[in-house]
Amino acid sequence: MVLRFFARGKTDTLFILHPRRVCVQLPSGVFGVDDIVGFITFRRTVVPFVGQMGQLIGTATPAFVRFAIQMHKMKSTQGFTLIEVMTALVVGLIMLLVGIPAYNALMASNQVTAHVNDFAGAIQLARSEAVKRGGAVTICPQAANGSCSGAWADGWMVFPDRDGAGVRDMNDRAEDPVRVWQVAAGDVTPTFTNMPAYIRFLASGELDTTNAAGGMTFSFEFPHCEGNQVRQFAISTTGQMTVTKTSCTSGS
């Protein structure tokens, strides 16, 4: 298909050589936008070489020319090859295989840290409350009925121990617990080693040694323990607490 137009009084020819290419033959030399007369204009200057691309504009542009321009624009937008897609999928799969275990380990580590911090916070709170209230305050494993008959792995509570029995009996239920910690379902549950039935602080801030002569030492160990991920708590008779890392005993 051939279309003729005029530039500086000379007839030049626009050839549609291929459905996706528009080529211009310009024997009259270099020309710009101001040189074009007629219904076809060029957006930028075109050098006089056969095959040089020119971008056509204007509402009067013939339909077949607009089609050729549109095809040329479509050519510049290319998709991905099959090899590129497969490569991206393989890389993504490798990242998932490596990332998911690392993510799970990170989440478990965060839960371990949260449990340790919560229990350490409970010990500090019980001691400070005993001093503030001028009476014994106890930490015990919390049960659903509000008693101390639960398991440490399920949660714990701090409460004023009026009679110093180490359990939250009827004498203590006149007051609500100072605070209750519950282990959420699905959380990493630690194994408690050498845990006492309760931990009680006196009004002086000292540890009640009724069931802990010389102080207390107990530890948290979590599933899939590796290295020195065990946390060991030590409470002296003066009520001072330390937390250290020790080696795992059960392994992963």
Coordinates of C-alpha atoms in Angstrom, one line a residue:
M1 CA 0.0 0.0 0.0
V2 CA 1.4 3.4 -1.0
L3 CA 0.6 7.0 0.1
R4 CA 2.0 10.1 -1.5
F5 CA 2.3 13.5 0.2
F6 CA 4.1 16.8 -0.5
A7 CA 7.1 18.4 1.2
R8 CA 8.6 21.6 -0.2
G9 CA 6.8 21.1 -3.4
K10 CA 8.4 17.7 -4.1
T11 CA 6.6 14.4 -4.0
D12 CA 7.9 12.0 -1.5
T13 CA 6.6 8.5 -0.8
L14 CA 5.6 6.8 2.4
F15 CA 5.8 3.0 2.1
I16 CA 4.0 0.6 4.4
L17 CA 6.5 -2.2 4.1
H18 CA 5.4 -4.4 7.0
P19 CA 2.3 -4.5 9.2
R20 CA 4.5 -3.6 12.2
R21 CA 6.9 -1.1 10.5
V22 CA 6.4 2.3 8.9
C23 CA 9.3 3.3 6.7
V24 CA 9.9 6.7 5.0
Q25 CA 11.8 7.3 1.8
L26 CA 12.9 11.0 1.7
P27 CA 14.8 11.9 -1.5
S28 CA 14.2 15.6 -0.9
G29 CA 16.5 15.7 2.1
V30 CA 16.1 16.4 5.8
F31 CA 12.9 18.2 6.8
G32 CA 11.0 19.1 10.0
V33 CA 7.5 19.7 11.2
D34 CA 7.3 23.1 9.5
D35 CA 8.2 21.6 6.1
I36 CA 5.2 19.3 5.9
V37 CA 2.2 20.4 3.8
G38 CA -1.0 18.2 3.7
F39 CA -2.8 15.9 6.0
I40 CA 0.1 14.0 7.4
T41 CA 2.6 15.6 9.9
F42 CA 5.7 14.3 11.7
R43 CA 6.3 14.9 15.4
R44 CA 10.1 14.9 15.1
T45 CA 12.7 15.6 12.4
V46 CA 13.5 12.6 10.2
V47 CA 16.9 12.0 8.6
P48 CA 17.0 10.9 4.9
F49 CA 17.5 7.2 5.2
V50 CA 15.2 4.5 3.9
G51 CA 13.7 2.7 6.9
Q52 CA 14.0 5.6 9.3
M53 CA 11.0 5.5 11.7
G54 CA 8.7 8.5 11.8
Q55 CA 5.7 9.0 14.3
L56 CA 2.6 10.2 12.6
I57 CA 0.0 12.3 14.3
G58 CA -3.2 14.1 13.3
T59 CA -6.9 13.4 13.1
A60 CA -6.9 13.1 9.4
T61 CA -4.4 10.3 9.4
P62 CA -5.7 7.4 7.2
A63 CA -6.9 4.3 9.0
F64 CA -4.2 2.0 7.7
V65 CA -1.5 4.4 8.9
R66 CA -3.0 4.5 12.3
F67 CA -3.1 0.8 12.3
A68 CA 0.6 0.6 11.4
I69 CA 1.5 3.1 14.2
Q70 CA -0.6 1.1 16.7
M71 CA 1.2 -2.1 15.8
H72 CA 4.5 -0.4 16.2
K73 CA 3.6 0.8 19.7
M74 CA 2.5 -2.7 20.6
K75 CA 5.8 -4.1 19.4
S76 CA 7.6 -2.0 22.0
T77 CA 5.7 -3.7 24.8
Q78 CA 6.9 -7.2 25.2
G79 CA 6.1 -9.9 27.7
F80 CA 8.3 -12.5 29.5
T81 CA 9.7 -15.5 27.8
L82 CA 9.0 -19.0 29.1
I83 CA 12.6 -19.3 30.4
E84 CA 12.2 -16.0 32.3
V85 CA 9.0 -17.1 33.9
M86 CA 10.4 -20.5 34.9
T87 CA 13.5 -18.9 36.3
A88 CA 11.3 -16.5 38.4
L89 CA 9.3 -19.4 39.7
V90 CA 12.3 -21.4 40.7
V91 CA 13.9 -18.5 42.5
G92 CA 10.6 -17.8 44.3
L93 CA 10.3 -21.5 45.4
I94 CA 13.8 -21.5 46.7
M95 CA 13.1 -18.3 48.7
L96 CA 10.0 -20.0 50.2
L97 CA 11.8 -23.2 51.1
V98 CA 14.5 -21.2 52.9
G99 CA 12.3 -18.5 54.3
I100 CA 9.4 -20.5 55.9
P101 CA 11.6 -22.4 58.3
A102 CA 13.5 -19.3 59.2
Y103 CA 10.2 -17.4 59.8
N104 CA 8.9 -20.2 62.0
A105 CA 12.1 -20.2 64.0
L106 CA 11.9 -16.5 64.4
M107 CA 8.3 -16.6 65.6
A108 CA 9.1 -19.4 68.1
S109 CA 12.1 -17.4 69.4
N110 CA 9.8 -14.3 69.8
Q111 CA 7.3 -16.4 71.8
V112 CA 10.1 -17.8 74.0
T113 CA 11.3 -14.3 74.7
A114 CA 7.7 -13.2 75.5
H115 CA 7.2 -16.0 78.0
V116 CA 10.5 -15.4 79.8
N117 CA 9.8 -11.6 80.0
D118 CA 6.2 -12.3 81.3
F119 CA 7.4 -14.6 84.0
A120 CA 10.2 -12.3 85.0
G121 CA 7.7 -9.4 85.1
A122 CA 5.4 -11.5 87.3
I123 CA 8.2 -12.1 89.8
Q124 CA 9.1 -8.4 89.9
L125 CA 5.5 -7.4 90.3
A126 CA 4.9 -9.8 93.1
R127 CA 7.9 -8.5 95.1
S128 CA 7.0 -4.9 94.6
E129 CA 3.3 -5.5 95.5
A130 CA 4.4 -7.3 98.7
V131 CA 6.4 -4.3 99.8
K132 CA 3.7 -1.8 98.8
R133 CA 0.9 -3.7 100.5
G134 CA 2.9 -4.6 103.5
G135 CA 1.9 -8.3 103.2
A136 CA 2.7 -11.5 101.4
V137 CA 2.0 -11.7 97.7
T138 CA 2.2 -15.0 95.9
I139 CA 2.7 -16.3 92.3
C140 CA 1.1 -19.6 91.5
P141 CA 0.0 -21.6 88.5
Q142 CA -3.4 -20.3 87.5
A143 CA -6.5 -22.6 86.9
A144 CA -9.7 -21.8 85.1
N145 CA -11.6 -21.5 88.4
G146 CA -9.2 -18.9 89.8
S147 CA -7.4 -21.2 92.1
C148 CA -3.8 -22.3 92.1
S149 CA -4.5 -25.9 90.9
G150 CA -3.4 -25.3 87.3
A151 CA -0.2 -26.0 85.5
W152 CA 2.6 -23.4 85.1
A153 CA 2.5 -24.1 81.3
D154 CA -1.1 -22.8 81.1
G155 CA -0.5 -19.5 82.9
W156 CA 0.1 -17.9 86.3
M157 CA -1.3 -15.2 88.5
V158 CA -0.1 -12.8 91.2
F159 CA -2.4 -12.3 94.2
P160 CA -2.4 -11.0 97.7
D161 CA -1.8 -14.0 100.0
R162 CA -3.5 -12.9 103.2
D163 CA -3.0 -16.1 105.2
G164 CA 0.3 -17.0 103.6
A165 CA -0.9 -20.4 102.6
G166 CA 0.6 -20.2 99.1
V167 CA -2.8 -20.9 97.5
R168 CA -5.7 -18.6 96.6
D169 CA -8.3 -19.8 99.1
M170 CA -11.5 -18.2 100.4
N171 CA -9.4 -15.9 102.7
D172 CA -7.8 -14.4 99.6
R173 CA -10.8 -14.1 97.3
A174 CA -12.0 -10.9 98.9
E175 CA -9.6 -9.2 96.5
D176 CA -9.1 -9.8 92.8
P177 CA -5.7 -11.1 91.7
V178 CA -3.2 -8.4 91.0
R179 CA -2.6 -9.8 87.5
V180 CA -3.2 -13.0 85.6
W181 CA -1.1 -14.3 82.7
Q182 CA -2.6 -16.9 80.3
V183 CA -0.7 -18.8 77.7
A184 CA -2.6 -18.4 74.4
A185 CA -3.6 -21.4 72.4
G186 CA -1.0 -22.2 69.8
D187 CA 1.8 -20.5 71.6
V188 CA 5.1 -22.3 72.2
T189 CA 4.7 -24.0 75.5
P190 CA 7.7 -24.3 77.7
T191 CA 8.7 -27.2 79.9
F192 CA 9.2 -26.1 83.5
T193 CA 11.9 -27.8 85.5
N194 CA 12.2 -27.7 89.3
M195 CA 9.2 -25.4 89.6
P196 CA 8.0 -24.9 93.1
A197 CA 4.3 -25.1 93.9
Y198 CA 4.3 -21.3 94.4
I199 CA 6.6 -18.3 94.8
R200 CA 5.8 -16.0 97.7
F201 CA 7.4 -12.7 98.7
L202 CA 7.1 -11.2 102.2
A203 CA 6.3 -7.6 103.1
S204 CA 10.1 -7.0 103.4
G205 CA 10.6 -8.0 99.7
E206 CA 12.4 -11.1 100.7
L207 CA 11.6 -14.6 99.4
D208 CA 9.5 -16.8 101.6
T209 CA 11.8 -19.7 102.2
T210 CA 9.1 -22.0 103.6
N211 CA 9.4 -24.2 100.5
A212 CA 12.6 -22.7 99.2
A213 CA 15.4 -22.9 101.7
G214 CA 18.4 -21.1 100.3
G215 CA 16.5 -19.6 97.4
M216 CA 14.9 -21.0 94.2
T217 CA 16.3 -22.2 90.9
F218 CA 14.1 -23.3 88.1
S219 CA 14.2 -23.2 84.3
F220 CA 12.2 -22.9 81.1
E221 CA 13.0 -25.2 78.2
F222 CA 11.1 -24.9 74.9
P223 CA 10.4 -27.4 72.1
H224 CA 13.1 -27.8 69.5
C225 CA 15.6 -26.3 71.9
E226 CA 19.0 -25.7 70.3
G227 CA 22.3 -24.4 71.8
N228 CA 21.8 -22.4 75.0
Q229 CA 18.1 -21.5 74.6
V230 CA 17.1 -22.7 78.1
R231 CA 16.3 -19.9 80.5
Q232 CA 17.3 -20.5 84.1
F233 CA 15.7 -18.3 86.9
A234 CA 17.4 -17.9 90.2
I235 CA 15.8 -16.1 93.1
S236 CA 17.9 -15.4 96.2
T237 CA 16.5 -15.3 99.8
T238 CA 16.7 -11.5 99.6
G239 CA 14.3 -11.6 96.6
Q240 CA 16.8 -10.7 93.9
M241 CA 16.2 -12.4 90.6
T242 CA 18.6 -13.3 87.8
V243 CA 18.0 -15.0 84.5
T244 CA 20.7 -16.8 82.6
K245 CA 21.0 -18.9 79.4
T246 CA 22.0 -22.5 79.8
S247 CA 22.4 -25.5 77.4
C248 CA 19.4 -27.5 76.2
T249 CA 18.9 -30.9 77.8
S250 CA 16.4 -32.5 75.4
G251 CA 17.6 -31.2 72.1
S252 CA 15.4 -30.8 69.0

